[in-house]
PDB file of C-alpha atoms in Angstrom:
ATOM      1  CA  UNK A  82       0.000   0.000   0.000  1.00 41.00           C
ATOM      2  CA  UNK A  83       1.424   3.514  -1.294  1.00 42.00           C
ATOM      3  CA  UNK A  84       0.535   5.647   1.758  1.00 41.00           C
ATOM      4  CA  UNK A  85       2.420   8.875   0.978  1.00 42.00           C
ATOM      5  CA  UNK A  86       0.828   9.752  -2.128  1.00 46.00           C
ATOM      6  CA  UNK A  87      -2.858   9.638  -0.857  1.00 46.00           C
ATOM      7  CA  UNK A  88      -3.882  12.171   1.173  1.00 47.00           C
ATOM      8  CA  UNK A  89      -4.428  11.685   5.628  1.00 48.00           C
ATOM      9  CA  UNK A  90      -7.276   9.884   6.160  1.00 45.00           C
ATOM     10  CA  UNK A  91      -9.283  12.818   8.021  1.00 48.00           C
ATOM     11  CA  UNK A  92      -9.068  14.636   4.772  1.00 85.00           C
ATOM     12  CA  UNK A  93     -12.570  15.036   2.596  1.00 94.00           C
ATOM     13  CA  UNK A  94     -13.747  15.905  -0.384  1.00 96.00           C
ATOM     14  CA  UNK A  95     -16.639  17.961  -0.849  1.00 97.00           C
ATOM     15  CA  UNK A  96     -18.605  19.534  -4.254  1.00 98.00           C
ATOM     16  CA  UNK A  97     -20.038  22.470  -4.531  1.00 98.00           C
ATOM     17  CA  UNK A  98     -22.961  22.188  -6.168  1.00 98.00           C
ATOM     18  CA  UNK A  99     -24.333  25.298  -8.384  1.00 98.00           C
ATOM     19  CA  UNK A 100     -26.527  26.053 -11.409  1.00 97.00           C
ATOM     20  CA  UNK A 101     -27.177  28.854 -14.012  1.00 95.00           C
ATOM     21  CA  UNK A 102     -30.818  30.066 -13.547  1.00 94.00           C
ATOM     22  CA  UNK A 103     -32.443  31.738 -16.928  1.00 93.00           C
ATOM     23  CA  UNK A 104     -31.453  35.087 -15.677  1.00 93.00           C
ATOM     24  CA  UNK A 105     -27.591  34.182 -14.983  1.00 93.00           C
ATOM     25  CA  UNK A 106     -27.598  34.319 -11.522  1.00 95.00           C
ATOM     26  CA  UNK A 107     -25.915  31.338  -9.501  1.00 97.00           C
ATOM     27  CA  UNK A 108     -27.658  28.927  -7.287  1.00 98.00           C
ATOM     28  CA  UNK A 109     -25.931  26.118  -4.702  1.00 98.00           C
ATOM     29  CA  UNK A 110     -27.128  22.830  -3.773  1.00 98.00           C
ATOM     30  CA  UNK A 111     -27.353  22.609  -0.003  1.00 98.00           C
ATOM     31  CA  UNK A 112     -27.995  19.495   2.008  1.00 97.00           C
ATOM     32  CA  UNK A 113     -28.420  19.149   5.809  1.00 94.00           C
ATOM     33  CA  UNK A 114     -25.732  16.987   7.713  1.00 88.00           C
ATOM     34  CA  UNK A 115     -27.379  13.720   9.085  1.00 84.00           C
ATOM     35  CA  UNK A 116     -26.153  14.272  12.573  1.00 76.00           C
ATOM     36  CA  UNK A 117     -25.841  18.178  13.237  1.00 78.00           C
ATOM     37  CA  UNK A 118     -28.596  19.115  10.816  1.00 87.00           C
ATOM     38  CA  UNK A 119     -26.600  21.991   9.631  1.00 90.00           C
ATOM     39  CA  UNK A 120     -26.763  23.089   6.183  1.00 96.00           C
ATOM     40  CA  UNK A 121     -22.872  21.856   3.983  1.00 95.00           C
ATOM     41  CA  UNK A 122     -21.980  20.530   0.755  1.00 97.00           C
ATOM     42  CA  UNK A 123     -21.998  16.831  -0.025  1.00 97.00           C
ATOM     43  CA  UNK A 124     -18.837  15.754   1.025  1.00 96.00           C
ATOM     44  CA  UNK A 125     -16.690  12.539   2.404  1.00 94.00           C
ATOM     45  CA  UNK A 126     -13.603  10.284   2.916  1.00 93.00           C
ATOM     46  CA  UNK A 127     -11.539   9.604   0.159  1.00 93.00           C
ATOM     47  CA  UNK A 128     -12.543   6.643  -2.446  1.00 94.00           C
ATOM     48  CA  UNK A 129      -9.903   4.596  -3.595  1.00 93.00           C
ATOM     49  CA  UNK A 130      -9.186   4.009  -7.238  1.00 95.00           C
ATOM     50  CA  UNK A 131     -11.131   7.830  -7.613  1.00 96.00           C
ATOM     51  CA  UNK A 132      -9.665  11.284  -8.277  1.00 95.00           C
ATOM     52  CA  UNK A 133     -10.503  13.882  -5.249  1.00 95.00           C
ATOM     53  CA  UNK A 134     -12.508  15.779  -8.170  1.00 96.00           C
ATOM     54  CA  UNK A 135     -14.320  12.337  -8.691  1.00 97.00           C
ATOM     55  CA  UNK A 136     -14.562  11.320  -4.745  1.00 97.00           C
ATOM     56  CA  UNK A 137     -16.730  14.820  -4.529  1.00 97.00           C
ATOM     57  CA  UNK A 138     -19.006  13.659  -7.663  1.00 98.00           C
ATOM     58  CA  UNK A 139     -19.549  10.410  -5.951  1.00 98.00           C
ATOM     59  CA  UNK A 140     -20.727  11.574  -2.748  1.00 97.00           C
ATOM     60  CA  UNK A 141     -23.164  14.558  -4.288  1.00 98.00           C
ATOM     61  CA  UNK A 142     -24.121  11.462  -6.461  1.00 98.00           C
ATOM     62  CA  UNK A 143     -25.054   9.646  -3.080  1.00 97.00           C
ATOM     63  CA  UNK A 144     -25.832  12.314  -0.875  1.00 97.00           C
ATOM     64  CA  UNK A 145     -27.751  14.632  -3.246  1.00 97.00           C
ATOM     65  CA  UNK A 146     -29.053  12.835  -5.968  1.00 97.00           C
ATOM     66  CA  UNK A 147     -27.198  14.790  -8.743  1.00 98.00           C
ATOM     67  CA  UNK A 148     -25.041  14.546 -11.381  1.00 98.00           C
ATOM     68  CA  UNK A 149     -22.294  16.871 -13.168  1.00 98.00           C
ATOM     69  CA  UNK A 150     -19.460  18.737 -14.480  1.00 98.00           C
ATOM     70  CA  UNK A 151     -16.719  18.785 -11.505  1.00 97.00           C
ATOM     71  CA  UNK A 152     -13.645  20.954 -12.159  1.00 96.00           C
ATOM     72  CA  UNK A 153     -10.655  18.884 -11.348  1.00 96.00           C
ATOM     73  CA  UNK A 154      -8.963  21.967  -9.713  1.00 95.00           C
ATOM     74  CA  UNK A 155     -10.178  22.805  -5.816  1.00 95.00           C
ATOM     75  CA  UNK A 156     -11.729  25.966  -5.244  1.00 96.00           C
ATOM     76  CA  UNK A 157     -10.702  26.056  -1.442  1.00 94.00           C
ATOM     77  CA  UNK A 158     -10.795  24.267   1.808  1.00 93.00           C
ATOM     78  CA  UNK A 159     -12.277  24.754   4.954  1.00 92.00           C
ATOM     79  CA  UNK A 160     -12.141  22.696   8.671  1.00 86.00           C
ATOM     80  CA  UNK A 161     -15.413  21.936  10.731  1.00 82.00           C
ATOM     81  CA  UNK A 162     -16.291  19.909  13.624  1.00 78.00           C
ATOM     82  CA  UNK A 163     -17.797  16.430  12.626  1.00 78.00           C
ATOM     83  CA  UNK A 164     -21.703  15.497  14.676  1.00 70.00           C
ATOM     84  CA  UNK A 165     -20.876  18.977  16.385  1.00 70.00           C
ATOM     85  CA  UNK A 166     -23.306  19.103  19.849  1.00 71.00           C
ATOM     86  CA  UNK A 167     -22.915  15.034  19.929  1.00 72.00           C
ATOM     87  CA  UNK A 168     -20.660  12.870  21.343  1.00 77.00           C
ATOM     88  CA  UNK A 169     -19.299  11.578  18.791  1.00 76.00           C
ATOM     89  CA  UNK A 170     -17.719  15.265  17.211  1.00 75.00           C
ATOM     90  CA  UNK A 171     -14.928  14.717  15.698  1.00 76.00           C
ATOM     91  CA  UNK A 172     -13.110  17.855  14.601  1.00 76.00           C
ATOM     92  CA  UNK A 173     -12.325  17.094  10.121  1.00 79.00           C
ATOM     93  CA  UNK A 174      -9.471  19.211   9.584  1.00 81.00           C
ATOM     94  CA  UNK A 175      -9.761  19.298   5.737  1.00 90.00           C
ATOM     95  CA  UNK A 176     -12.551  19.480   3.228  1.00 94.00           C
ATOM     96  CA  UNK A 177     -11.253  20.151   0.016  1.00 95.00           C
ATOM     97  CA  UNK A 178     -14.014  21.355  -2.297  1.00 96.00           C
ATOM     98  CA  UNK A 179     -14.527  21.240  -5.848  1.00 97.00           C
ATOM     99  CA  UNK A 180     -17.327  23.372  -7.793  1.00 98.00           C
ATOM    100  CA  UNK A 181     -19.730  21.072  -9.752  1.00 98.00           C
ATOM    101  CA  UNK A 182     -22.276  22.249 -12.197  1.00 98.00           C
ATOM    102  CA  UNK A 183     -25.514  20.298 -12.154  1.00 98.00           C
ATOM    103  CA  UNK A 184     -26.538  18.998 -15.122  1.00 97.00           C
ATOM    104  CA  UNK A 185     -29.156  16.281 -14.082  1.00 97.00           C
ATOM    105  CA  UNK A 186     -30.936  15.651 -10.299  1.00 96.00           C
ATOM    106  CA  UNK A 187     -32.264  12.508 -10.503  1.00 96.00           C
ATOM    107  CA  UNK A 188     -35.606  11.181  -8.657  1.00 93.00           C
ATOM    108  CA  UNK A 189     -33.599   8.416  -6.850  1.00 94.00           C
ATOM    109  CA  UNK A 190     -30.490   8.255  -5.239  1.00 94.00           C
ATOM    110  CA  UNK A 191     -28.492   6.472  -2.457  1.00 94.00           C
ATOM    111  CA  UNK A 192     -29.165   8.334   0.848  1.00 94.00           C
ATOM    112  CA  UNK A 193     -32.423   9.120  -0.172  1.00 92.00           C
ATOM    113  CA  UNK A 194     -34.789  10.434   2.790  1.00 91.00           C
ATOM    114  CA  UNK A 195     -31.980  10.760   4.774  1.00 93.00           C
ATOM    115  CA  UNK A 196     -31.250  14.531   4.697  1.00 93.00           C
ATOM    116  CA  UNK A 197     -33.354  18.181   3.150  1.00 94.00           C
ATOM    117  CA  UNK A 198     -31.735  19.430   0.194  1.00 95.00           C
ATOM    118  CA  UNK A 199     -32.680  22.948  -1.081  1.00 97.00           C
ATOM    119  CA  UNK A 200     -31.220  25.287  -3.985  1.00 97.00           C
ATOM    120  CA  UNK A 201     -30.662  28.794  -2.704  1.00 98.00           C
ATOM    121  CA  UNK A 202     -29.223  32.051  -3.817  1.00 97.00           C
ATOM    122  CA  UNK A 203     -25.850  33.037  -2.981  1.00 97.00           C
ATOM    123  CA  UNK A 204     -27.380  35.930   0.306  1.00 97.00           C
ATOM    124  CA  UNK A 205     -30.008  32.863   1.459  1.00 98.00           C
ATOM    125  CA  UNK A 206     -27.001  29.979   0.632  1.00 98.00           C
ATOM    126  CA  UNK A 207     -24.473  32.436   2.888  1.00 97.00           C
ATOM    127  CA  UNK A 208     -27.398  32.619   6.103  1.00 97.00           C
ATOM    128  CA  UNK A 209     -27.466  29.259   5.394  1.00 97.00           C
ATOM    129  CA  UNK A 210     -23.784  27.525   6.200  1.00 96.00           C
ATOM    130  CA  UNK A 211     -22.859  28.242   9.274  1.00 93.00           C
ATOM    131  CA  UNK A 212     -19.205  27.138   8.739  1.00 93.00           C
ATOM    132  CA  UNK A 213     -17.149  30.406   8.560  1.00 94.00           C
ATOM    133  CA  UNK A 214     -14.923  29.107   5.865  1.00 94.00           C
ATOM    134  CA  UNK A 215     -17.478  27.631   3.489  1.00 96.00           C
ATOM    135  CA  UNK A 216     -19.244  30.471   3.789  1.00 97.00           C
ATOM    136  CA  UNK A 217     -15.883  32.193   2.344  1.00 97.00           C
ATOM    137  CA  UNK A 218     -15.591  29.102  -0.644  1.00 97.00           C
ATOM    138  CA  UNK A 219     -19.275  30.433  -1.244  1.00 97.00           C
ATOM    139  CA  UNK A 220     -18.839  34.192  -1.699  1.00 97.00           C
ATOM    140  CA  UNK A 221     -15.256  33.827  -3.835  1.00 97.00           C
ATOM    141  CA  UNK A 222     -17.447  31.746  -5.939  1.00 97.00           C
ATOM    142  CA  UNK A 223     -20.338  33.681  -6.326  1.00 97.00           C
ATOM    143  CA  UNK A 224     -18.392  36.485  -7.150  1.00 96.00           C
ATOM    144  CA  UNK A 225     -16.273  35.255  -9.633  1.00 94.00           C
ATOM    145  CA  UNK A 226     -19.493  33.755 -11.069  1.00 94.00           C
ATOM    146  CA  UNK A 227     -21.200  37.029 -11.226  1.00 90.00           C
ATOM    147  CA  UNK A 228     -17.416  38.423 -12.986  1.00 86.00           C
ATOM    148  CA  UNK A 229     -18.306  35.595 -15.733  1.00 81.00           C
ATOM    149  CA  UNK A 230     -15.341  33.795 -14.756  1.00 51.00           C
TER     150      UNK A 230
END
């Protein structure tokens, strides 16, 4: 087993999911957490055999129901505390996230039932998250969206 070229195993890889709307404008995918109930990204542990960009498609696949264009390049990282309020919280000291546009939510999917998803503006997405440095991945991207970047 080649340990130093994947990456420690409390690092995660997250998408951030987003859409055009007729008018331009962004949207993001939010889902709740199944422990905290917060609002995040899909995210999770890394997947053998799969790129970090695909790792993120997998688990919005799972989590989220959707499917997409991921850009292979991160768009930032951010820390949070695992089942926060619980006594299992763990703290997961990397997220890497990678911006996915949604081409195609499907009617059935993996986790199903198990968490509220809901597609919000950039101002309702940012009340949303209450993780200080997604929050940050959020605005960079919104506004580099809005630049036509």
């Amino acid at each position: 087993m080649d340990d130093h070229a994947s990456p420690s195993p409390a690092t995660q890889f997250g998408a951030l999911p987003f859409r055009e709307t007729r008018k331009g404008e962004v949207e993001f995918l939010l889902i709740t957490s199944r422990g905290s109930g917060q609002w995040i990204i899909p995210k999770g542990k890394p997947i053998p055999d799969l790129t970090p960009a695909e790792t993120a498609a997998r688990e919005a696949f799972e989590e989220a129901g959707i499917l997409g264009e991921v850009d292979p390049h991160p768009i930032g990282r951010f820390a949070y505390v695992k089942d926060q309020g619980q006594p299992t919280a763990q703290l997961i000291p990397a997220v890497e996230v990678f911006a996915m546009r949604v081409t195609q939510q499907l009617t059935l999917w993996p986790e199903m039932g198990q968490r509220s998803m809901v597609w919000l503006t950039p101002e309702q997405a940012l009340h949303a998250i209450e993780i200080d440095a997604l929050r940050k991945i959020v605005r960079r991207f919104a506004k580099a969206f809005a630049k036509g970047a």
